[in-house]
CSV table of C-alpha atoms and ligand atoms in Angstrom, one decimal:
chain,number,residue,atom,x,y,z
P,1,MET,CA,-13.5,9.5,-20.9
P,2,THR,CA,-9.8,8.7,-21.6
P,3,PHE,CA,-7.1,9.1,-19.0
P,4,LYS,CA,-3.6,10.1,-19.9
P,5,LYS,CA,-1.6,10.9,-16.8
P,6,ASN,CA,0.3,14.1,-16.6
P,7,ALA,CA,3.9,13.8,-15.3
P,8,ARG,CA,4.3,15.0,-11.8
P,9,THR,CA,4.8,18.7,-11.7
P,10,LYS,CA,7.7,20.3,-9.8
P,11,ARG,CA,5.2,21.9,-7.5
P,12,GLU,CA,3.6,18.5,-6.6
P,13,ALA,CA,7.1,16.9,-6.3
P,14,ASP,CA,8.2,19.6,-3.9
P,15,LEU,CA,5.0,19.3,-1.9
P,16,LEU,CA,5.6,15.5,-1.6
P,17,GLU,CA,9.2,16.1,-0.5
P,18,THR,CA,8.0,18.5,2.2
P,19,CYS,CA,5.3,16.1,3.2
P,20,GLY,CA,7.8,13.3,3.7
P,21,ARG,CA,9.9,15.6,5.9
P,22,VAL,CA,7.3,17.3,8.1
P,23,LEU,CA,4.0,15.4,7.7
P,24,PRO,CA,5.1,11.7,7.5
P,25,VAL,CA,2.1,10.5,9.6
P,26,GLY,CA,-1.5,11.3,10.1
P,27,VAL,CA,-2.6,11.7,6.5
P,28,ARG,CA,-3.0,8.9,4.0
P,29,ASN,CA,-2.4,8.4,0.3
P,30,ALA,CA,-4.2,6.3,-2.3
P,31,SER,CA,-1.3,4.0,-2.8
P,32,TYR,CA,1.8,2.9,-0.8
P,33,ASN,CA,3.8,3.0,-4.0
P,34,PRO,CA,5.8,6.3,-4.1
P,35,ASP,CA,5.2,6.6,-7.8
P,36,TYR,CA,1.5,6.9,-7.3
P,37,MET,CA,1.5,9.3,-4.4
P,38,MET,CA,-0.4,12.5,-5.0
P,39,VAL,CA,-1.3,15.8,-3.4
P,40,ILE,CA,-4.9,16.7,-3.8
P,41,GLU,CA,-5.8,20.1,-5.0
P,42,LYS,CA,-9.6,19.9,-5.2
P,43,ALA,CA,-12.6,17.6,-5.5
P,44,GLN,CA,-16.0,18.1,-7.1
P,45,GLY,CA,-18.8,15.7,-7.6
P,46,ALA,CA,-17.3,12.3,-8.3
P,47,ARG,CA,-13.9,13.7,-9.4
P,48,ILE,CA,-10.7,14.4,-7.4
P,49,THR,CA,-7.8,16.3,-8.9
P,50,ASP,CA,-4.2,16.3,-7.9
P,51,CYS,CA,-1.6,19.1,-8.0
P,52,SER,CA,-0.3,17.9,-11.4
P,53,GLY,CA,-3.8,18.4,-12.9
P,54,ASN,CA,-4.7,14.7,-13.1
P,55,GLU,CA,-8.4,14.2,-12.6
P,56,TYR,CA,-9.6,10.8,-11.2
P,57,ILE,CA,-13.0,9.3,-10.7
P,58,ASP,CA,-13.1,8.9,-7.0
P,59,TYR,CA,-14.5,5.8,-5.2
P,60,LEU,CA,-12.6,6.5,-2.0
P,61,LEU,CA,-14.8,9.5,-1.4
P,62,GLY,CA,-12.8,10.5,1.7
P,63,SER,CA,-13.3,6.9,3.0
P,64,GLY,CA,-17.0,7.1,2.5
P,65,PRO,CA,-18.5,10.4,3.7
P,66,MET,CA,-19.1,12.0,0.3
P,67,PHE,CA,-22.3,10.0,-0.5
P,68,LEU,CA,-23.7,13.0,-2.4
P,69,GLY,CA,-20.3,13.6,-4.1
P,70,HIS,CA,-17.7,16.2,-3.2
P,71,ALA,CA,-18.7,19.9,-2.7
P,72,HIS,CA,-22.4,19.2,-3.3
P,73,PRO,CA,-24.0,22.6,-4.0
P,74,ALA,CA,-26.7,22.3,-1.3
P,75,VAL,CA,-24.2,21.2,1.3
P,76,VAL,CA,-21.7,24.0,0.3
P,77,GLN,CA,-24.5,26.6,0.5
P,78,ALA,CA,-25.7,25.4,3.9
P,79,ALA,CA,-22.1,25.5,5.3
P,80,GLU,CA,-21.3,28.8,3.7
P,81,GLU,CA,-24.4,30.5,5.1
P,82,GLN,CA,-23.6,29.1,8.6
P,83,LEU,CA,-19.9,30.3,8.3
P,84,ARG,CA,-21.2,33.8,8.1
P,85,ASN,CA,-23.2,33.3,11.3
P,86,GLY,CA,-20.4,31.8,13.4
P,87,THR,CA,-18.8,28.4,13.4
P,88,SER,CA,-18.7,27.4,17.0
P,89,TYR,CA,-20.8,28.4,20.0
P,90,LEU,CA,-20.4,25.5,22.4
P,91,MET,CA,-24.1,26.4,23.3
P,92,THR,CA,-27.0,24.6,21.6
P,93,SER,CA,-28.0,26.0,18.2
P,94,GLU,CA,-31.3,25.8,16.2
P,95,ALA,CA,-29.4,23.6,13.7
P,96,ALA,CA,-28.3,21.1,16.4
P,97,ILE,CA,-31.9,20.7,17.7
P,98,GLU,CA,-33.5,20.4,14.2
P,99,LEU,CA,-30.9,17.8,13.3
P,100,ALA,CA,-31.4,15.8,16.4
P,101,ASP,CA,-35.1,15.7,15.6
P,102,GLU,CA,-34.3,14.4,12.1
P,103,ILE,CA,-32.0,11.7,13.4
P,104,VAL,CA,-34.5,10.5,16.0
P,105,LYS,CA,-37.1,10.2,13.2
P,106,ALA,CA,-34.7,8.4,10.9
P,107,VAL,CA,-32.8,5.9,13.1
P,108,PRO,CA,-34.9,3.2,14.7
P,109,CYS,CA,-32.9,3.0,18.0
P,110,ALA,CA,-32.6,6.8,18.5
P,111,ASP,CA,-34.6,8.3,21.3
P,112,ASN,CA,-31.8,10.8,22.1
P,113,VAL,CA,-28.8,12.1,20.3
P,114,SER,CA,-25.4,13.5,21.3
P,115,TYR,CA,-22.9,15.1,18.9
P,116,HIS,CA,-19.2,14.5,18.5
P,117,ASN,CA,-16.4,15.2,16.0
P,118,SER,CA,-15.6,11.8,14.4
P,119,GLY,CA,-16.7,8.2,14.1
P,120,SER,CA,-14.0,7.4,16.6
P,121,GLU,CA,-15.4,9.8,19.2
P,122,ALA,CA,-18.9,8.4,18.6
P,123,THR,CA,-17.9,4.8,19.3
P,124,PHE,CA,-15.7,5.9,22.2
P,125,PHE,CA,-18.6,7.7,23.8
P,126,ALA,CA,-21.0,4.8,23.0
P,127,MET,CA,-18.8,2.5,25.0
P,128,ARG,CA,-18.4,5.1,27.8
P,129,VAL,CA,-22.1,5.6,28.2
P,130,ALA,CA,-22.7,1.9,28.1
P,131,ARG,CA,-20.1,1.3,30.9
P,132,ALA,CA,-21.8,4.1,33.0
P,133,PHE,CA,-25.2,2.5,32.5
P,134,ARG,CA,-24.2,-1.1,33.2
P,135,LYS,CA,-21.6,-0.3,35.9
P,136,ARG,CA,-19.3,-2.8,34.3
P,137,ASP,CA,-16.0,-2.3,32.4
P,138,LYS,CA,-15.6,-5.0,29.7
P,139,VAL,CA,-16.4,-4.6,26.1
P,140,LEU,CA,-17.0,-7.4,23.6
P,141,LYS,CA,-16.1,-6.7,20.1
P,142,PHE,CA,-15.6,-8.8,17.0
P,143,GLU,CA,-12.2,-9.8,15.5
P,144,GLY,CA,-11.2,-7.6,12.6
P,145,ALA,CA,-13.9,-5.1,13.3
P,146,TYR,CA,-12.7,-1.5,13.1
P,147,HIS,CA,-14.4,1.0,15.3
P,148,GLY,CA,-11.9,3.9,15.1
P,149,MET,CA,-8.9,5.0,17.0
P,150,GLY,CA,-10.1,4.8,20.7
P,151,ASP,CA,-8.0,2.5,22.9
P,152,SER,CA,-10.9,0.1,23.5
P,153,ALA,CA,-11.7,0.1,19.8
P,154,LEU,CA,-8.3,-0.6,18.4
P,155,MET,CA,-8.2,-4.2,19.5
P,156,SER,CA,-7.7,-7.3,17.3
P,157,THR,CA,-8.4,-5.6,14.0
P,158,GLN,CA,-5.1,-6.0,12.3
P,159,TRP,CA,-4.5,-8.7,9.7
P,160,THR,CA,-0.8,-8.5,10.3
P,161,GLN,CA,-1.2,-9.9,13.9
P,162,LYS,CA,-1.5,-13.6,14.5
P,163,PRO,CA,-5.0,-14.4,15.7
P,164,LEU,CA,-5.3,-15.4,19.4
P,165,GLU,CA,-7.6,-17.8,21.1
P,166,PHE,CA,-11.1,-16.3,21.6
P,167,PRO,CA,-11.8,-14.2,23.6
P,168,SER,CA,-8.3,-12.8,24.1
P,169,ALA,CA,-7.5,-9.4,22.6
P,170,HIS,CA,-4.4,-7.9,21.3
P,171,ALA,CA,-3.8,-4.1,21.0
P,172,ASP,CA,-3.3,-2.9,17.5
P,173,SER,CA,-1.1,0.0,18.5
P,174,SER,CA,1.7,0.6,20.9
P,175,GLY,CA,0.8,3.1,23.6
P,176,ILE,CA,-2.5,1.4,24.6
P,177,PRO,CA,-2.5,0.4,28.3
P,178,ALA,CA,-2.4,-3.4,28.9
P,179,SER,CA,-5.4,-2.8,31.3
P,180,VAL,CA,-7.6,-1.8,28.3
P,181,ARG,CA,-6.6,-4.9,26.4
P,182,ASP,CA,-7.6,-6.9,29.5
P,183,GLU,CA,-11.0,-5.3,29.5
P,184,THR,CA,-11.7,-6.4,26.0
P,185,LEU,CA,-13.2,-9.7,24.8
P,186,ILE,CA,-12.9,-10.8,21.2
P,187,ALA,CA,-15.5,-12.9,19.4
P,188,PRO,CA,-15.7,-14.3,15.8
P,189,PHE,CA,-18.2,-12.4,13.6
P,190,ASN,CA,-21.0,-14.6,12.2
P,191,ASN,CA,-20.4,-17.4,14.8
P,192,LEU,CA,-23.4,-17.0,17.1
P,193,GLU,CA,-22.6,-20.1,19.1
P,194,VAL,CA,-19.1,-19.1,20.1
P,195,THR,CA,-20.2,-15.4,20.6
P,196,THR,CA,-23.2,-16.4,22.7
P,197,SER,CA,-21.0,-18.6,24.9
P,198,ILE,CA,-18.5,-15.8,25.5
P,199,ILE,CA,-21.3,-13.4,26.3
P,200,GLU,CA,-23.0,-15.8,28.7
P,201,GLN,CA,-19.7,-16.7,30.4
P,202,HIS,CA,-18.8,-13.0,30.9
P,203,ALA,CA,-22.2,-11.5,31.3
P,204,GLU,CA,-21.5,-10.2,34.8
P,205,GLU,CA,-18.5,-8.3,33.7
P,206,LEU,CA,-19.7,-7.0,30.3
P,207,ALA,CA,-20.6,-3.3,29.8
P,208,CYS,CA,-21.6,-3.8,26.2
P,209,VAL,CA,-21.3,-5.6,22.9
P,210,ILE,CA,-20.2,-3.5,19.9
P,211,VAL,CA,-20.6,-4.7,16.3
P,212,GLU,CA,-20.4,-3.3,12.8
P,213,PRO,CA,-23.6,-4.9,11.4
P,214,LEU,CA,-21.9,-5.1,8.0
P,215,ASN,CA,-18.5,-6.1,9.2
P,216,ARG,CA,-16.2,-4.1,6.9
P,217,THR,CA,-17.8,-5.6,3.8
P,218,ILE,CA,-18.7,-9.0,5.3
P,219,PRO,CA,-22.5,-9.3,5.6
P,220,PRO,CA,-24.0,-10.8,8.7
P,221,ALA,CA,-25.1,-14.4,8.2
P,222,PRO,CA,-28.9,-14.9,8.4
P,223,GLY,CA,-29.9,-14.9,12.1
P,224,PHE,CA,-26.5,-13.6,13.4
P,225,LEU,CA,-27.6,-10.0,14.3
P,226,GLU,CA,-31.0,-11.3,15.5
P,227,GLY,CA,-29.3,-13.9,17.8
P,228,LEU,CA,-26.9,-11.2,19.1
P,229,ARG,CA,-29.8,-9.0,19.8
P,230,GLU,CA,-31.6,-11.7,21.6
P,231,VAL,CA,-28.8,-12.8,23.9
P,232,THR,CA,-27.8,-9.2,24.8
P,233,ALA,CA,-31.4,-8.2,25.5
P,234,GLN,CA,-32.0,-11.3,27.7
P,235,LEU,CA,-28.9,-10.5,29.8
P,236,GLY,CA,-29.5,-6.7,29.8
P,237,ILE,CA,-26.2,-5.9,28.0
P,238,PRO,CA,-26.4,-2.8,25.8
P,239,LEU,CA,-25.8,-3.7,22.1
P,240,ILE,CA,-24.0,-1.0,20.1
P,241,PHE,CA,-24.2,-0.9,16.3
P,242,ASP,CA,-21.3,1.0,14.8
P,243,GLU,CA,-23.0,2.5,11.8
P,244,VAL,CA,-20.2,5.0,11.0
P,245,VAL,CA,-20.1,3.5,7.5
P,246,THR,CA,-23.6,2.1,7.1
P,247,GLY,CA,-25.6,4.9,8.7
P,248,PHE,CA,-27.8,6.8,6.2
P,249,ARG,CA,-25.9,4.8,3.4
P,250,LEU,CA,-27.3,1.3,3.5
P,251,ALA,CA,-30.7,2.8,4.0
P,252,PHE,CA,-32.1,6.1,5.4
P,253,GLY,CA,-32.4,4.3,8.8
P,254,GLY,CA,-29.0,2.7,8.3
P,255,ALA,CA,-28.1,-1.0,8.8
P,256,GLN,CA,-30.7,-1.3,11.6
P,257,GLU,CA,-33.4,-0.5,9.1
P,258,TYR,CA,-31.8,-2.6,6.3
P,259,TYR,CA,-31.3,-5.7,8.4
P,260,GLY,CA,-34.3,-5.2,10.7
P,261,VAL,CA,-32.5,-5.4,14.0
P,262,THR,CA,-32.6,-2.6,16.5
P,263,PRO,CA,-29.6,-2.0,18.8
P,264,ASP,CA,-29.6,0.0,22.1
P,265,LEU,CA,-27.0,2.5,20.9
P,266,CYS,CA,-25.6,3.5,17.5
P,267,ALA,CA,-22.6,5.5,16.4
P,268,LEU,CA,-22.9,7.5,13.2
P,269,GLY,CA,-20.4,9.5,11.1
P,270,LYS,CA,-19.3,9.7,7.5
P,271,THR,CA,-22.5,10.1,5.4
P,272,ILE,CA,-24.2,12.4,7.8
P,273,SER,CA,-21.1,14.5,8.1
P,274,GLY,CA,-20.9,15.3,4.4
P,275,GLY,CA,-17.1,15.5,4.9
P,276,HIS,CA,-17.2,17.8,7.9
P,277,PRO,CA,-15.6,16.5,11.1
P,278,PHE,CA,-18.7,15.0,12.7
P,279,GLY,CA,-19.9,12.0,14.7
P,280,VAL,CA,-23.2,11.2,16.3
P,281,LEU,CA,-24.1,8.9,19.2
P,282,CYS,CA,-27.8,8.0,19.5
P,283,GLY,CA,-29.8,5.5,21.4
P,284,LYS,CA,-32.3,4.5,23.9
P,285,GLU,CA,-33.3,7.1,26.4
P,286,GLU,CA,-32.7,5.0,29.5
P,287,ILE,CA,-29.0,4.7,28.5
P,288,MET,CA,-28.4,8.1,27.0
P,289,GLU,CA,-29.9,9.6,30.2
P,290,MET,CA,-26.6,8.6,31.9
P,291,ALA,CA,-25.1,11.6,30.1
P,292,SER,CA,-27.7,14.1,31.3
P,293,PRO,CA,-26.1,17.1,33.1
P,294,MET,CA,-28.9,16.7,35.7
P,295,ARG,CA,-26.9,13.7,37.0
P,296,ILE,CA,-23.8,15.7,37.8
P,297,LEU,CA,-24.8,16.3,41.4
P,298,LYS,CA,-25.6,12.6,41.8
P,299,GLY,CA,-22.0,11.8,41.1
P,300,ASP,CA,-23.0,9.3,38.5
P,301,TRP,CA,-22.6,11.0,35.2
P,302,ALA,CA,-21.2,10.0,31.8
P,303,ARG,CA,-19.4,13.0,30.4
P,304,LEU,CA,-19.8,13.3,26.6
P,305,SER,CA,-19.1,16.8,25.6
P,306,GLY,CA,-16.4,18.6,23.5
P,307,THR,CA,-15.6,22.2,22.3
P,308,PHE,CA,-16.7,21.6,18.7
P,309,SER,CA,-19.4,19.0,19.4
P,310,GLY,CA,-22.6,20.0,17.7
P,311,ASN,CA,-21.0,22.9,15.9
P,312,PRO,CA,-23.5,24.6,13.7
P,313,VAL,CA,-21.6,24.2,10.5
P,314,SER,CA,-21.5,20.4,10.7
P,315,CYS,CA,-25.2,20.4,11.8
P,316,ARG,CA,-26.3,22.7,8.9
P,317,ALA,CA,-24.4,20.5,6.5
P,318,ALA,CA,-26.0,17.4,7.9
P,319,LEU,CA,-29.4,18.9,7.6
P,320,ALA,CA,-28.8,19.7,3.9
P,321,ILE,CA,-27.6,16.1,3.4
P,322,ILE,CA,-30.7,14.7,5.0
P,323,ASN,CA,-32.8,16.9,2.8
P,324,GLU,CA,-31.2,15.4,-0.3
P,325,LEU,CA,-31.4,11.8,0.9
P,326,LYS,CA,-35.2,12.3,1.5
P,327,LYS,CA,-35.8,13.2,-2.2
P,328,PRO,CA,-37.9,10.7,-4.0
P,329,GLY,CA,-35.8,8.1,-5.8
P,330,PHE,CA,-32.5,9.1,-4.2
P,331,TYR,CA,-31.6,5.7,-2.9
P,332,GLU,CA,-33.0,3.8,-5.9
P,333,THR,CA,-30.8,5.8,-8.3
P,334,VAL,CA,-27.6,5.5,-6.4
P,335,GLU,CA,-28.2,1.8,-5.6
P,336,LYS,CA,-28.8,1.0,-9.3
P,337,ARG,CA,-25.4,2.5,-10.1
P,338,GLY,CA,-23.9,0.6,-7.2
P,339,LEU,CA,-25.3,-2.7,-8.5
P,340,LYS,CA,-24.2,-2.0,-12.1
P,341,LEU,CA,-20.6,-1.3,-10.9
P,342,ARG,CA,-20.6,-4.4,-8.6
P,343,THR,CA,-21.9,-6.6,-11.4
P,344,GLY,CA,-19.3,-5.2,-13.8
P,345,LEU,CA,-16.5,-5.8,-11.2
P,346,GLU,CA,-17.7,-9.4,-10.6
P,347,ASN,CA,-17.8,-10.2,-14.3
P,348,ALA,CA,-14.4,-8.6,-14.9
P,349,LEU,CA,-12.8,-10.6,-12.1
P,350,SER,CA,-14.4,-13.8,-13.3
P,351,ASN,CA,-13.6,-13.2,-17.0
P,352,ALA,CA,-10.0,-12.6,-16.2
P,353,GLY,CA,-9.9,-15.9,-14.3
P,354,LEU,CA,-8.7,-14.2,-11.1
P,355,SER,CA,-9.4,-15.9,-7.7
P,356,ALA,CA,-11.6,-13.3,-6.3
P,357,GLN,CA,-15.1,-12.5,-4.9
P,358,VAL,CA,-17.0,-9.3,-4.2
P,359,LEU,CA,-18.5,-8.7,-0.8
P,360,GLY,CA,-20.6,-5.9,0.6
P,361,GLU,CA,-24.0,-4.4,0.2
P,362,ARG,CA,-25.6,-1.8,-2.1
P,363,THR,CA,-23.2,1.1,-2.6
P,364,VAL,CA,-20.3,-0.3,-0.5
P,365,PHE,CA,-18.4,-3.4,-1.6
P,366,GLN,CA,-15.0,-4.6,-2.3
P,367,PRO,CA,-13.1,-7.3,-4.1
P,368,TRP,CA,-11.4,-9.9,-2.0
P,369,PHE,CA,-8.7,-11.8,-3.9
P,370,THR,CA,-9.5,-15.4,-2.9
P,371,ASP,CA,-12.0,-18.0,-3.8
P,372,ALA,CA,-12.2,-19.3,-0.2
P,373,SER,CA,-15.5,-18.5,1.6
P,374,ILE,CA,-15.1,-15.3,3.7
P,375,VAL,CA,-17.4,-15.1,6.7
P,376,ASP,CA,-15.2,-13.4,9.3
P,377,HIS,CA,-11.8,-11.9,9.9
P,378,ARG,CA,-9.9,-15.3,10.0
P,379,SER,CA,-11.4,-16.5,6.8
P,380,SER,CA,-10.6,-13.1,5.2
P,381,LEU,CA,-6.9,-13.7,5.8
P,382,ALA,CA,-6.9,-16.1,2.8
P,383,ALA,CA,-7.3,-13.0,0.5
P,384,SER,CA,-4.1,-11.8,-1.2
P,385,ALA,CA,-3.2,-8.3,0.1
P,386,GLY,CA,-0.5,-8.0,-2.6
P,387,THR,CA,-3.0,-8.6,-5.5
P,388,ASN,CA,-5.3,-6.0,-4.0
P,389,LEU,CA,-2.5,-3.4,-3.9
P,390,LYS,CA,-1.7,-4.2,-7.5
P,391,PHE,CA,-5.3,-3.8,-8.5
P,392,ILE,CA,-5.4,-0.3,-6.8
P,393,ASP,CA,-2.3,0.8,-8.7
P,394,LYS,CA,-3.7,-0.5,-12.0
P,395,LEU,CA,-6.9,1.5,-11.4
P,396,LEU,CA,-4.8,4.6,-10.7
P,397,ASP,CA,-3.1,4.1,-14.0
P,398,ARG,CA,-6.6,4.3,-15.6
P,399,GLY,CA,-7.7,7.4,-13.7
P,400,ILE,CA,-9.6,5.8,-10.9
P,401,VAL,CA,-9.0,6.3,-7.2
P,402,LYS,CA,-10.1,3.5,-4.8
P,403,GLY,CA,-9.1,2.9,-1.2
P,404,HIS,CA,-7.5,-0.3,0.1
P,405,GLU,CA,-10.8,-1.8,0.9
P,406,LYS,CA,-14.1,-0.5,-0.4
P,407,PHE,CA,-15.6,1.0,-3.5
P,408,PHE,CA,-17.9,3.7,-2.2
P,409,VAL,CA,-20.5,4.7,-4.9
P,410,SER,CA,-22.0,8.2,-4.6
P,411,ALA,CA,-25.0,10.0,-6.1
P,412,ALA,CA,-22.5,12.0,-8.1
P,413,HIS,CA,-21.2,9.0,-10.1
P,414,THR,CA,-22.9,9.1,-13.5
P,415,ASP,CA,-23.8,6.1,-15.7
P,416,GLU,CA,-20.9,7.2,-17.9
P,417,ASP,CA,-18.5,7.1,-14.9
P,418,ILE,CA,-19.7,3.6,-14.1
P,419,ASP,CA,-19.3,2.4,-17.7
P,420,TYR,CA,-15.8,3.9,-17.9
P,421,THR,CA,-14.9,2.3,-14.6
P,422,ILE,CA,-16.1,-1.1,-15.7
P,423,GLU,CA,-14.0,-0.9,-18.8
P,424,ALA,CA,-11.0,0.2,-16.8
P,425,ILE,CA,-11.5,-2.7,-14.4
P,426,GLU,CA,-11.8,-5.1,-17.3
P,427,SER,CA,-8.5,-4.0,-18.8
P,428,ALA,CA,-6.8,-3.8,-15.3
P,429,THR,CA,-7.9,-7.3,-14.4
P,430,MET,CA,-6.9,-8.7,-17.8
P,431,GLU,CA,-3.4,-7.2,-17.4
P,432,MET,CA,-3.2,-8.7,-13.9
P,433,ALA,CA,-4.1,-12.1,-15.2
P,434,GLU,CA,-1.5,-11.9,-17.9
P,435,GLY,CA,1.1,-10.6,-15.5
Z,1,PLP,C1,-16.9,1.2,11.1
Z,1,PLP,C2,-16.1,2.4,11.5
Z,1,PLP,N1,-16.2,2.8,12.7
Z,1,PLP,C3,-15.5,3.9,13.1
Z,1,PLP,C4,-14.7,4.6,12.3
Z,1,PLP,C5,-13.9,5.8,12.7
Z,1,PLP,O1,-14.4,6.9,12.2
Z,1,PLP,P1,-13.5,8.2,12.1
Z,1,PLP,O2,-12.4,7.9,11.1
Z,1,PLP,O3,-14.4,9.3,11.6
Z,1,PLP,O4,-12.9,8.5,13.4
Z,1,PLP,C6,-14.5,4.1,10.9
Z,1,PLP,C7,-13.6,4.8,10.0
Z,1,PLP,O5,-13.3,4.3,8.9
Z,1,PLP,C8,-15.3,3.0,10.5
Z,1,PLP,O6,-15.1,2.5,9.3
């Protein structure tokens, strides 16, 4: 493959001008640099095409959901068939029940399932059901951990904010009530001693602990998740795994299968959605039971529903995805490609002499532009954000789309795609070193 970028067409330029005027927020672009902004026309397999006819190899994959690649035939067929039979019933469908059954079989912590429309909703409802169960309000989350856009989730994630003393939280958005911030405790990921001491000190106020087991791309230190499980279990505090990224991706049973630690509740999204708006909350029956409509009359009920929750199109698509994931050799093949790309990336960074390291697991990893050891949010602040942005633009010059953080590898990336990408990374990193 060679990549020669077409000049921006008038149509795309006009669309970008209109976008800037009427849609300045709420959708993202691959780069902050205006020269690299694009409007997407279509995506197929591992390729994404802009309105000027430029076709890129896509490692952003919609921020991860397209683990099978874009417009996978089995997923398209399942969704298309369902479209003809209606898209939204509010009432339970056969697809919703079949899917819940599959999730319960796949995910170790899942006795029961509820459906939502995004990862943000899944973590939002996870925290609500935990609060209802524990009859407490406070949430402990980890600094730098992103759990979506809910008020309780959007705390102390931002690298642009000055870190506070643990366990104080800062809101990452204007418009979040100060009372939500005051109900949030922040702990350092991978520091079991400090985390345990915060949990023990606030045990009587805590509704739950929420953690992304692979924190962005920072792996848990040996014993960290196990220790977190132990202390929360001892104190009867529900432990939530945010598996919106890792669910069905790190392994069929997600990070809880991969790391061998079972939480009480789990939020899923991305991979299981196949690109449809979808989120799943699942967990232990004794906690999920708080959402049973049978509790309405008791006046002690966690409400978890929504108009589109469990819509049959998303459920049918998810069933088609699970069917593909179950095929023999699926994970081995995609993980082999992930490893090849990661190794190529590591070698290229090192050969170019750049201060950098690659963190992550299997098919999700990213370069961090620093030599300093990264074990949590604070240590990750040593990485150069500017170098990262340069790297992204240099890859765009070579026909590769990657997000600001991760490389997501899909089953649609071929060995040739990976070879081309490694060559592109080698030339991009050499150019960066020279520059
Ligand atoms: C770990 C994690 N949790 C939750 C979310 C929120 O998911 P969504 O964007 O579907 O609302 C994301 C999104 O990137 C995520 O990475």
